[in-house]
PDB file of C-alpha atoms in Angstrom:
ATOM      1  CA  UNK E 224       0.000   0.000   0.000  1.00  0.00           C
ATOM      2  CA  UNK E 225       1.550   2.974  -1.035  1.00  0.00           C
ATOM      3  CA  UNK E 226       2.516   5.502   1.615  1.00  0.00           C
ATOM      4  CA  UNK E 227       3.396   2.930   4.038  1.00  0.00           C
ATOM      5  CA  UNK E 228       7.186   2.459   5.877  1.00  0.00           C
ATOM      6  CA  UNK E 229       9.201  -0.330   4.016  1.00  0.00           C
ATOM      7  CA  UNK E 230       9.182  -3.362   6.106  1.00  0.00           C
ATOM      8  CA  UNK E 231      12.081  -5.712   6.817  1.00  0.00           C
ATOM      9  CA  UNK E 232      13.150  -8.768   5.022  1.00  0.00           C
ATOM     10  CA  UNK E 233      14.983 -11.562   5.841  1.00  0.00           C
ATOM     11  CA  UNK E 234      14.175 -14.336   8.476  1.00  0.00           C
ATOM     12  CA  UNK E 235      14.135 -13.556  12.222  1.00  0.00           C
ATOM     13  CA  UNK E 236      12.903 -15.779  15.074  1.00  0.00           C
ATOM     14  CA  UNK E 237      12.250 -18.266  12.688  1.00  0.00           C
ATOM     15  CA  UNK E 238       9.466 -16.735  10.329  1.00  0.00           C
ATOM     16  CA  UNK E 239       9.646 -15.459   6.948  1.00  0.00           C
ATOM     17  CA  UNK E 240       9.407 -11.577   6.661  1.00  0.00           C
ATOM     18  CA  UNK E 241       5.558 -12.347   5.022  1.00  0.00           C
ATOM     19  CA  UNK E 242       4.831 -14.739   8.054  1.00  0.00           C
ATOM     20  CA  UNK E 243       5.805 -11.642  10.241  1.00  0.00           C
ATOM     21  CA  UNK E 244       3.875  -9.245   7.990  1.00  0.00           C
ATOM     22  CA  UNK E 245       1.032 -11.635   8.120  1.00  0.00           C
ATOM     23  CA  UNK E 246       0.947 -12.249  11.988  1.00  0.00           C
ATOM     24  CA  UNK E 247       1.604  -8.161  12.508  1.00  0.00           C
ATOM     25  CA  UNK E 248      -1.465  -7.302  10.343  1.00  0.00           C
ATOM     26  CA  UNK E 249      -3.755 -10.266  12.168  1.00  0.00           C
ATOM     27  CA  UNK E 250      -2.984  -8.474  15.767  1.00  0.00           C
ATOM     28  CA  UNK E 251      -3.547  -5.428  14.195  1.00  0.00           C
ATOM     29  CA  UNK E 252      -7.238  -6.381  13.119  1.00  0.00           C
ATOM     30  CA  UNK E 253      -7.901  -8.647  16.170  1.00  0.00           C
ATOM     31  CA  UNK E 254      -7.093  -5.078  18.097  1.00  0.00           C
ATOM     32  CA  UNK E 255      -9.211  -3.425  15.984  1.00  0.00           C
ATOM     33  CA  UNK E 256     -12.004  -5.682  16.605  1.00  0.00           C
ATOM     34  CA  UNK E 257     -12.099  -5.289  20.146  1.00  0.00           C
ATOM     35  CA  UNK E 258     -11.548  -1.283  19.884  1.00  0.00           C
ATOM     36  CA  UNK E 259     -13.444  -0.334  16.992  1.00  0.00           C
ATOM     37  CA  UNK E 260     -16.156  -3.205  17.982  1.00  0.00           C
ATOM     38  CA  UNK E 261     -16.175  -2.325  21.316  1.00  0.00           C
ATOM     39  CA  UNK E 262     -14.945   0.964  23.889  1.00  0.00           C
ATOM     40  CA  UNK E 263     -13.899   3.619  22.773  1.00  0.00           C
ATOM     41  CA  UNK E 264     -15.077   2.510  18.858  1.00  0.00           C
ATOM     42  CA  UNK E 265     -13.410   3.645  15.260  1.00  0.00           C
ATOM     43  CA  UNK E 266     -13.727   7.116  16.018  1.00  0.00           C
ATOM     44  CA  UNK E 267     -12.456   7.461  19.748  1.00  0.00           C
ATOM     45  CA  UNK E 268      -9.269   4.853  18.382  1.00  0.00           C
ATOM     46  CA  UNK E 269      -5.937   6.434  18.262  1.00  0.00           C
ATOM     47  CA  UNK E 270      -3.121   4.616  16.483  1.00  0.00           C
ATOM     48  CA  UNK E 271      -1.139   4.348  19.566  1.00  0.00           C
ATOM     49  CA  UNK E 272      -4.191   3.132  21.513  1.00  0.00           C
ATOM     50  CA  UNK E 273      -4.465   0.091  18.280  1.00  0.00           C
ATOM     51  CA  UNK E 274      -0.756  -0.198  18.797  1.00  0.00           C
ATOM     52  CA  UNK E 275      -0.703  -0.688  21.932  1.00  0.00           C
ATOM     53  CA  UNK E 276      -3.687  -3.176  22.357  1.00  0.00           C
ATOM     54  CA  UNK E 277      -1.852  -4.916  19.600  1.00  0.00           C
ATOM     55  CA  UNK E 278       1.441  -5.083  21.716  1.00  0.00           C
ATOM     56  CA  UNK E 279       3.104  -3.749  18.743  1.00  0.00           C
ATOM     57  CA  UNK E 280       4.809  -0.190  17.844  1.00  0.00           C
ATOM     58  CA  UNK E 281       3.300   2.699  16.104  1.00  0.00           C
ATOM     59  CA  UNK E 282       5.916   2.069  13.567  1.00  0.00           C
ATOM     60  CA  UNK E 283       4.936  -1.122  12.919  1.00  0.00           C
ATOM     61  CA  UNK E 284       1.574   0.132  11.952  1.00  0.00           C
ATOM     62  CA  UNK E 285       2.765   2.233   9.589  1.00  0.00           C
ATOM     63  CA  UNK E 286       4.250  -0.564   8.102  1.00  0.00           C
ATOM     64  CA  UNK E 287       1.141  -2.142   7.178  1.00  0.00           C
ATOM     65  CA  UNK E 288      -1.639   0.483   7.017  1.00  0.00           C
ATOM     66  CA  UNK E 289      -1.581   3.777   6.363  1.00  0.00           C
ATOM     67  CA  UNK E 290      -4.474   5.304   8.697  1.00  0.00           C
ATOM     68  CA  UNK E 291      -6.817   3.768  11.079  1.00  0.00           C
ATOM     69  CA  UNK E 292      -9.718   4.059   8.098  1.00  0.00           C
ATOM     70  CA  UNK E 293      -7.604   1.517   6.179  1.00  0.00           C
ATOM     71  CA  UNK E 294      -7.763  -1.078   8.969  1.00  0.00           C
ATOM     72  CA  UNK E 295     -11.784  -0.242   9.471  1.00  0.00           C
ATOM     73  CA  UNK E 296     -11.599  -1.316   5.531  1.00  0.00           C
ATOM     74  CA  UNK E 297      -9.648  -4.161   6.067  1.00  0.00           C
ATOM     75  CA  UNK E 298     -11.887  -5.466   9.086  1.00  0.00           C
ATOM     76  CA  UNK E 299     -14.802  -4.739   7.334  1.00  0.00           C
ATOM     77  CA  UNK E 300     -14.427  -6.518   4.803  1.00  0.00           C
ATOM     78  CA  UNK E 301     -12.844  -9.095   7.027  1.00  0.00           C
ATOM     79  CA  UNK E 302     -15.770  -9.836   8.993  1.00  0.00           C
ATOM     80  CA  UNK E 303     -18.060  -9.705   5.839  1.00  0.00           C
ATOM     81  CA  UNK E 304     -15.787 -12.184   4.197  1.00  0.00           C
ATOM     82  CA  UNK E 305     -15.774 -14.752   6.850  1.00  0.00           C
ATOM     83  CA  UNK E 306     -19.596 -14.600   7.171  1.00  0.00           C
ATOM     84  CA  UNK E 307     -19.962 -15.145   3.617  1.00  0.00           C
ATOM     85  CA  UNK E 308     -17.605 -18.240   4.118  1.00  0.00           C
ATOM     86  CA  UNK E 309     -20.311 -19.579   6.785  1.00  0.00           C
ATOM     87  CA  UNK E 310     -23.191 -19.177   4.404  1.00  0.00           C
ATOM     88  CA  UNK E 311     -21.909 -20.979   1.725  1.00  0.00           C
ATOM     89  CA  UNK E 312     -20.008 -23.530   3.944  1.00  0.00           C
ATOM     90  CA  UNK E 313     -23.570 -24.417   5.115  1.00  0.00           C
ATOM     91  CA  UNK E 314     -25.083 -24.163   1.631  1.00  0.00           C
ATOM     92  CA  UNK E 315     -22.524 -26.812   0.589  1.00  0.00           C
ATOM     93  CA  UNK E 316     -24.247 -29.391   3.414  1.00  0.00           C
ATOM     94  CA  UNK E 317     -27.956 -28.001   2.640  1.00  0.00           C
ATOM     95  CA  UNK E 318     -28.542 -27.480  -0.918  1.00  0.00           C
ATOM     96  CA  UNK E 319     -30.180 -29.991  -1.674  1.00  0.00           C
ATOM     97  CA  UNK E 320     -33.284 -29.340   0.944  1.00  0.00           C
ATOM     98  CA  UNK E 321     -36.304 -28.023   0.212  1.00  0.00           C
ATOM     99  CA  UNK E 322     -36.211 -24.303   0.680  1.00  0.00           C
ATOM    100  CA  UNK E 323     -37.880 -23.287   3.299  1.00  0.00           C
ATOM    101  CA  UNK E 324     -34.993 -25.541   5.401  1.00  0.00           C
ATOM    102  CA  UNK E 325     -32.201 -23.976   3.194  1.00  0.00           C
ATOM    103  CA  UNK E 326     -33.344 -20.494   4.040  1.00  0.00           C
ATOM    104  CA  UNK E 327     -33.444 -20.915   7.272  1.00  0.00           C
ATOM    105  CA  UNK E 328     -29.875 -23.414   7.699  1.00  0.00           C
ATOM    106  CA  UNK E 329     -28.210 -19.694   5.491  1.00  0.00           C
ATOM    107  CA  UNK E 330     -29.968 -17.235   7.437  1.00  0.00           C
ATOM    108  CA  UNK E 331     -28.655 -19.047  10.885  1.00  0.00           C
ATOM    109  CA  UNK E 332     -25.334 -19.795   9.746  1.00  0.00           C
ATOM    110  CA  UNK E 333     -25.277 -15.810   9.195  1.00  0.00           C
ATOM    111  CA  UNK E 334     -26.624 -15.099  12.163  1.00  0.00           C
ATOM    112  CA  UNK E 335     -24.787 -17.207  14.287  1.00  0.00           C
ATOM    113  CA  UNK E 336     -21.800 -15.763  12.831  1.00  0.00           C
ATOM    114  CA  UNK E 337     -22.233 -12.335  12.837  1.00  0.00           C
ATOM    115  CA  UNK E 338     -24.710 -12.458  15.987  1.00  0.00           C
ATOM    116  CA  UNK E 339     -22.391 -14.846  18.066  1.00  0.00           C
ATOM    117  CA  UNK E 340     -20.189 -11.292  18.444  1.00  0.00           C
ATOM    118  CA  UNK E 341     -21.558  -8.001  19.141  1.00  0.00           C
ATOM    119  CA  UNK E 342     -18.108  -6.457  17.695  1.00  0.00           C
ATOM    120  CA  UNK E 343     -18.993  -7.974  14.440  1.00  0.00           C
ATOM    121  CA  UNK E 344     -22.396  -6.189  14.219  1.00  0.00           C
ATOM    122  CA  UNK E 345     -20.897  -2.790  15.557  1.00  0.00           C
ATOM    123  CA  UNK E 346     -18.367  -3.378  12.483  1.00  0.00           C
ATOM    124  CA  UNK E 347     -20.529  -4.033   9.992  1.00  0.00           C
ATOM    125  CA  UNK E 348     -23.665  -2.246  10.761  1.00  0.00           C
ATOM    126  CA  UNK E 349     -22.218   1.095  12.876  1.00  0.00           C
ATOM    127  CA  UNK E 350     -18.846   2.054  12.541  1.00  0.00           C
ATOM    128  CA  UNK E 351     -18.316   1.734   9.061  1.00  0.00           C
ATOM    129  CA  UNK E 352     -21.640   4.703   8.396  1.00  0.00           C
ATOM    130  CA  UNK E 353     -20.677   8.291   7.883  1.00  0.00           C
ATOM    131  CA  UNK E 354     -16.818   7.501   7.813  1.00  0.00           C
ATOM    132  CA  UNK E 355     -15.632   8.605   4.111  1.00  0.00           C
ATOM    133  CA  UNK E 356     -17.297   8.404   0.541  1.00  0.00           C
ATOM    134  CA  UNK E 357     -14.496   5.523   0.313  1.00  0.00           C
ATOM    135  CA  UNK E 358     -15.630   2.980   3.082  1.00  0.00           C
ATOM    136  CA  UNK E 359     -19.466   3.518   1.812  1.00  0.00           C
ATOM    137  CA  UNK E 360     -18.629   2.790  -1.623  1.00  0.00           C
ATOM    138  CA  UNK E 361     -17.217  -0.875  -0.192  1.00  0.00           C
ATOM    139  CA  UNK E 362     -20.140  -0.738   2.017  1.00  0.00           C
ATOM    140  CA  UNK E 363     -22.469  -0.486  -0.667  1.00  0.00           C
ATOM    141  CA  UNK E 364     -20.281  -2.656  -2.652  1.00  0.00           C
ATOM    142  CA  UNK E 365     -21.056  -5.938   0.072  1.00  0.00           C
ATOM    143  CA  UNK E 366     -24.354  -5.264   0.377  1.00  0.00           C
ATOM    144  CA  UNK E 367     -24.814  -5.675  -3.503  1.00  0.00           C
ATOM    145  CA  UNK E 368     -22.472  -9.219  -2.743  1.00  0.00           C
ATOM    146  CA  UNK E 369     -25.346 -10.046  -0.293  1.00  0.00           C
ATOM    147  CA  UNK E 370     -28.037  -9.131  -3.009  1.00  0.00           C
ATOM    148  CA  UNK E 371     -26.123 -10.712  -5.447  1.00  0.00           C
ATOM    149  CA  UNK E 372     -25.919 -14.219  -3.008  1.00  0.00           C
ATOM    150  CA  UNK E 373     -30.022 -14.403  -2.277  1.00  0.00           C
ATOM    151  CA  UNK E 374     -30.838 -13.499  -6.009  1.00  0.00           C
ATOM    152  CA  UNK E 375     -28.712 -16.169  -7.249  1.00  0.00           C
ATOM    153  CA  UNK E 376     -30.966 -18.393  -4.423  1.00  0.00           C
ATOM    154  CA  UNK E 377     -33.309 -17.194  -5.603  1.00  0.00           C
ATOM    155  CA  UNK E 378     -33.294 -17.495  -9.579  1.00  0.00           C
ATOM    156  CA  UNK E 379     -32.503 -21.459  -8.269  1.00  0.00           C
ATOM    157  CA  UNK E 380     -35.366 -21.831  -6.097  1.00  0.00           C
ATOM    158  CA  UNK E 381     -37.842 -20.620  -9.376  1.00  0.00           C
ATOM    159  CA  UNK E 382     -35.683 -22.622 -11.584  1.00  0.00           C
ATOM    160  CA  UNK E 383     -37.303 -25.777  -9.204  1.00  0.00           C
ATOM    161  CA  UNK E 384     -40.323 -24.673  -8.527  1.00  0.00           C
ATOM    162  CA  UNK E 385     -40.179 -23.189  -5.219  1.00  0.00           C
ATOM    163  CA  UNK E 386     -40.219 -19.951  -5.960  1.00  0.00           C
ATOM    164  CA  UNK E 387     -42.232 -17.348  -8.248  1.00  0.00           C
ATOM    165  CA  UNK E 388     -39.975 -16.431 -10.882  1.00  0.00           C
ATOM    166  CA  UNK E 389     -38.951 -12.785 -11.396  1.00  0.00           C
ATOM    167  CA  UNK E 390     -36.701 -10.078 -11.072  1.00  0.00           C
ATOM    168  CA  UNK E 391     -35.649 -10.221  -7.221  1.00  0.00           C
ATOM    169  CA  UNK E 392     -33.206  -7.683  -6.589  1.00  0.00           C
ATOM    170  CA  UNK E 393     -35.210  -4.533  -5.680  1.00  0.00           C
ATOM    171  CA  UNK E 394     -37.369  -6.332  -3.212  1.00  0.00           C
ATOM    172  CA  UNK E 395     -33.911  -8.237  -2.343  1.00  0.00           C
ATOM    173  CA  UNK E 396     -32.175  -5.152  -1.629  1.00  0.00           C
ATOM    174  CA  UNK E 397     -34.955  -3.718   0.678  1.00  0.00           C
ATOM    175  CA  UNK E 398     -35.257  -7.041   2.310  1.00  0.00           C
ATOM    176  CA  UNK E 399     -30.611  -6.310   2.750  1.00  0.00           C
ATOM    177  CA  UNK E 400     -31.930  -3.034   4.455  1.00  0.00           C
ATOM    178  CA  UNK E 401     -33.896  -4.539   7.083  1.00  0.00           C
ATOM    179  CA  UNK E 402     -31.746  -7.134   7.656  1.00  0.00           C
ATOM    180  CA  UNK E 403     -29.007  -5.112   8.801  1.00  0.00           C
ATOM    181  CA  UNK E 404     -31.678  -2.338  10.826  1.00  0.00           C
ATOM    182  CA  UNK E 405     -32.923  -5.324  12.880  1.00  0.00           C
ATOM    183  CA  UNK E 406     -29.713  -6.565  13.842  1.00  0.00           C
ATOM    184  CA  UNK E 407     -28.331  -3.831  14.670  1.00  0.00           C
ATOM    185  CA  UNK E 408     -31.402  -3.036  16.837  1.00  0.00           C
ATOM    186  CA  UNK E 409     -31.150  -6.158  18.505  1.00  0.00           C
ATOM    187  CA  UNK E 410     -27.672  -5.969  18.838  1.00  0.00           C
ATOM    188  CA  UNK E 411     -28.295  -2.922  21.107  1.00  0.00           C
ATOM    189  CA  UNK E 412     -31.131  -3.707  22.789  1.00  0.00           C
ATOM    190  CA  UNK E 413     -33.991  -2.258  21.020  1.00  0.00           C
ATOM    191  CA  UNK E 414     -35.662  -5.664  19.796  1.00  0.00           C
ATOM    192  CA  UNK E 415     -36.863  -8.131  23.127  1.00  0.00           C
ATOM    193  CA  UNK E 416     -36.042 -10.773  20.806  1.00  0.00           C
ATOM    194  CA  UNK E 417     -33.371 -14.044  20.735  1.00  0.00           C
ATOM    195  CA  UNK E 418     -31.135 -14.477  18.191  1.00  0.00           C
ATOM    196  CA  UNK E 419     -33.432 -17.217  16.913  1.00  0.00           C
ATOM    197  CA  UNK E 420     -36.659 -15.463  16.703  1.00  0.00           C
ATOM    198  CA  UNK E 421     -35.203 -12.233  15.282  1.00  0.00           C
ATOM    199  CA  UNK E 422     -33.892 -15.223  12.426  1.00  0.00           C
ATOM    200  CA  UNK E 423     -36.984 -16.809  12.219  1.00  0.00           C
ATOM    201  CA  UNK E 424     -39.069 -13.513  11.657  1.00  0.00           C
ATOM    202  CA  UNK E 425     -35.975 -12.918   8.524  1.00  0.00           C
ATOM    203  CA  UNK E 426     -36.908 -16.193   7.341  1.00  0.00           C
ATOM    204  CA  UNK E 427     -40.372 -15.684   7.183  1.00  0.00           C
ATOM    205  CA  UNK E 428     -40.012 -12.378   5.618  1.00  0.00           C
ATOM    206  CA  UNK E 429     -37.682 -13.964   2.718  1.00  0.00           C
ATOM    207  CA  UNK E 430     -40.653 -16.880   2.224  1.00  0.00           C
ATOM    208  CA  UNK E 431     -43.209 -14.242   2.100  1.00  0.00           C
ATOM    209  CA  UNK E 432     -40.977 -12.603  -0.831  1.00  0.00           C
ATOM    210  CA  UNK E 433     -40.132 -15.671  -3.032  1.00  0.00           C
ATOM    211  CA  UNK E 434     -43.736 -17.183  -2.188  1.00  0.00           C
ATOM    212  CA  UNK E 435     -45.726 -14.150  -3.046  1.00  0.00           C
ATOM    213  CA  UNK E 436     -49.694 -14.463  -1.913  1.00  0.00           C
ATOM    214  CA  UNK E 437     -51.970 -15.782  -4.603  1.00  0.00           C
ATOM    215  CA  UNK E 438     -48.491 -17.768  -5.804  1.00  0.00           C
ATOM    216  CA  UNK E 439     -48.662 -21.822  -6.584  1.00  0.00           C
ATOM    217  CA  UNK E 440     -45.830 -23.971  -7.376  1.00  0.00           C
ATOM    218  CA  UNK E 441     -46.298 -25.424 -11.194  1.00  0.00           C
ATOM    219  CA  UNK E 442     -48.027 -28.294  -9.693  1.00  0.00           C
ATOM    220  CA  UNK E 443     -50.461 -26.396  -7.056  1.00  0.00           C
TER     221      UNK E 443
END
């Protein structure tokens, strides 16, 4: 990343110069997670505060990041990654099932990802609003991922039969939108809900989209 001090090469303690760079930037983020995802969050963060948390040197951030914002990028997309990974490892074990049981094994696999760590739902649904055009453009950019992922469900499920078939993605992206109000309500208190009836409620909602009323399957 341009900007950033030169690191050093060569092997020391018995790791590569990557393996260092690589362990460096993973207790960098893991910091981050517990600062920006927790007290004092991204905007009351100082780089010596990360630094320190990290139990590395405020030169040795500047090694691998130029400003905070570019580790609230990195983590973002971090966490988002990972909980992608969940939903399709579970897809892998549940795609054959009929759909109502595959939405609900993706929608928990999400939510007990994302929901198993309050950081994770400050990062994704709080501190990464208002921050720079550049962070909502990437923003923007995973939620269209997301979109993309339940349209692609989607065009399957009417492709079988399960489904009405048409265009899904405005009524996907609105369905994105409250998605990510409801945890994030829940996640601070605002919903007297579980985890598993705030995913059941999703689920039904997603049903109630791809199952339109008046709707039969081809042979209803």
């Amino acid at each position: 990343m341009a900007g950033r001090l030169k690191a050093p090469t060569g092997r020391y303690g018995g790791k590569s110069a990557v393996e260092r760079q690589a362990e460096r930037r993973r207790r960098f983020l893991a910091a981050a997670l517990d600062l920006f995802g927790g007290t004092p969050g991204f905007r009351g963060t100082t780089v010596a505060a990360l630094s320190e948390t990290a139990g590395l040197s405020t030169r040795q951030f500047y090694e691998e990041f130029r400003t905070l914002e570019d580790v609230l990028a990195a983590l973002h997309l971090q966490v988002n990654d990972w909980a992608e990974q969940a939903v399709l490892s579970a897809y892998a074990t549940v795609g054959h099932l009929p759909l109502d049981e595959r939405v609900t094994a993706l929608f928990r696999a999400y939510a007990d990802y994302v929901g198993g760590d309050p950081r994770r739902i400050r990062i994704t649904f709080v501190e990464v609003i208002g921050v720079s055009p550049g962070i909502e453009e990437q923003r923007l950019t995973r939620c269209s991922r997301w979109v993309d992922l339940i349209c692609a469900e989607a065009d399957v499920s009417a492709a079988r039969g399960e489904a009405a078939p048409r265009d899904y993605r405005v009524a996907v992206t609105a369905f994105i939108g409250g998605v990510n109000g409801l945890l994030h309500d829940w996640n601070a208190g605002w919903v007297n809900a579980t985890l598993d009836e705030v995913v059941d409620e999703l689920v039904a909602q997603l049903l109630g989209i791809l199952r339109p009323r008046g709707w039969q399957p081809p042979d209803g």
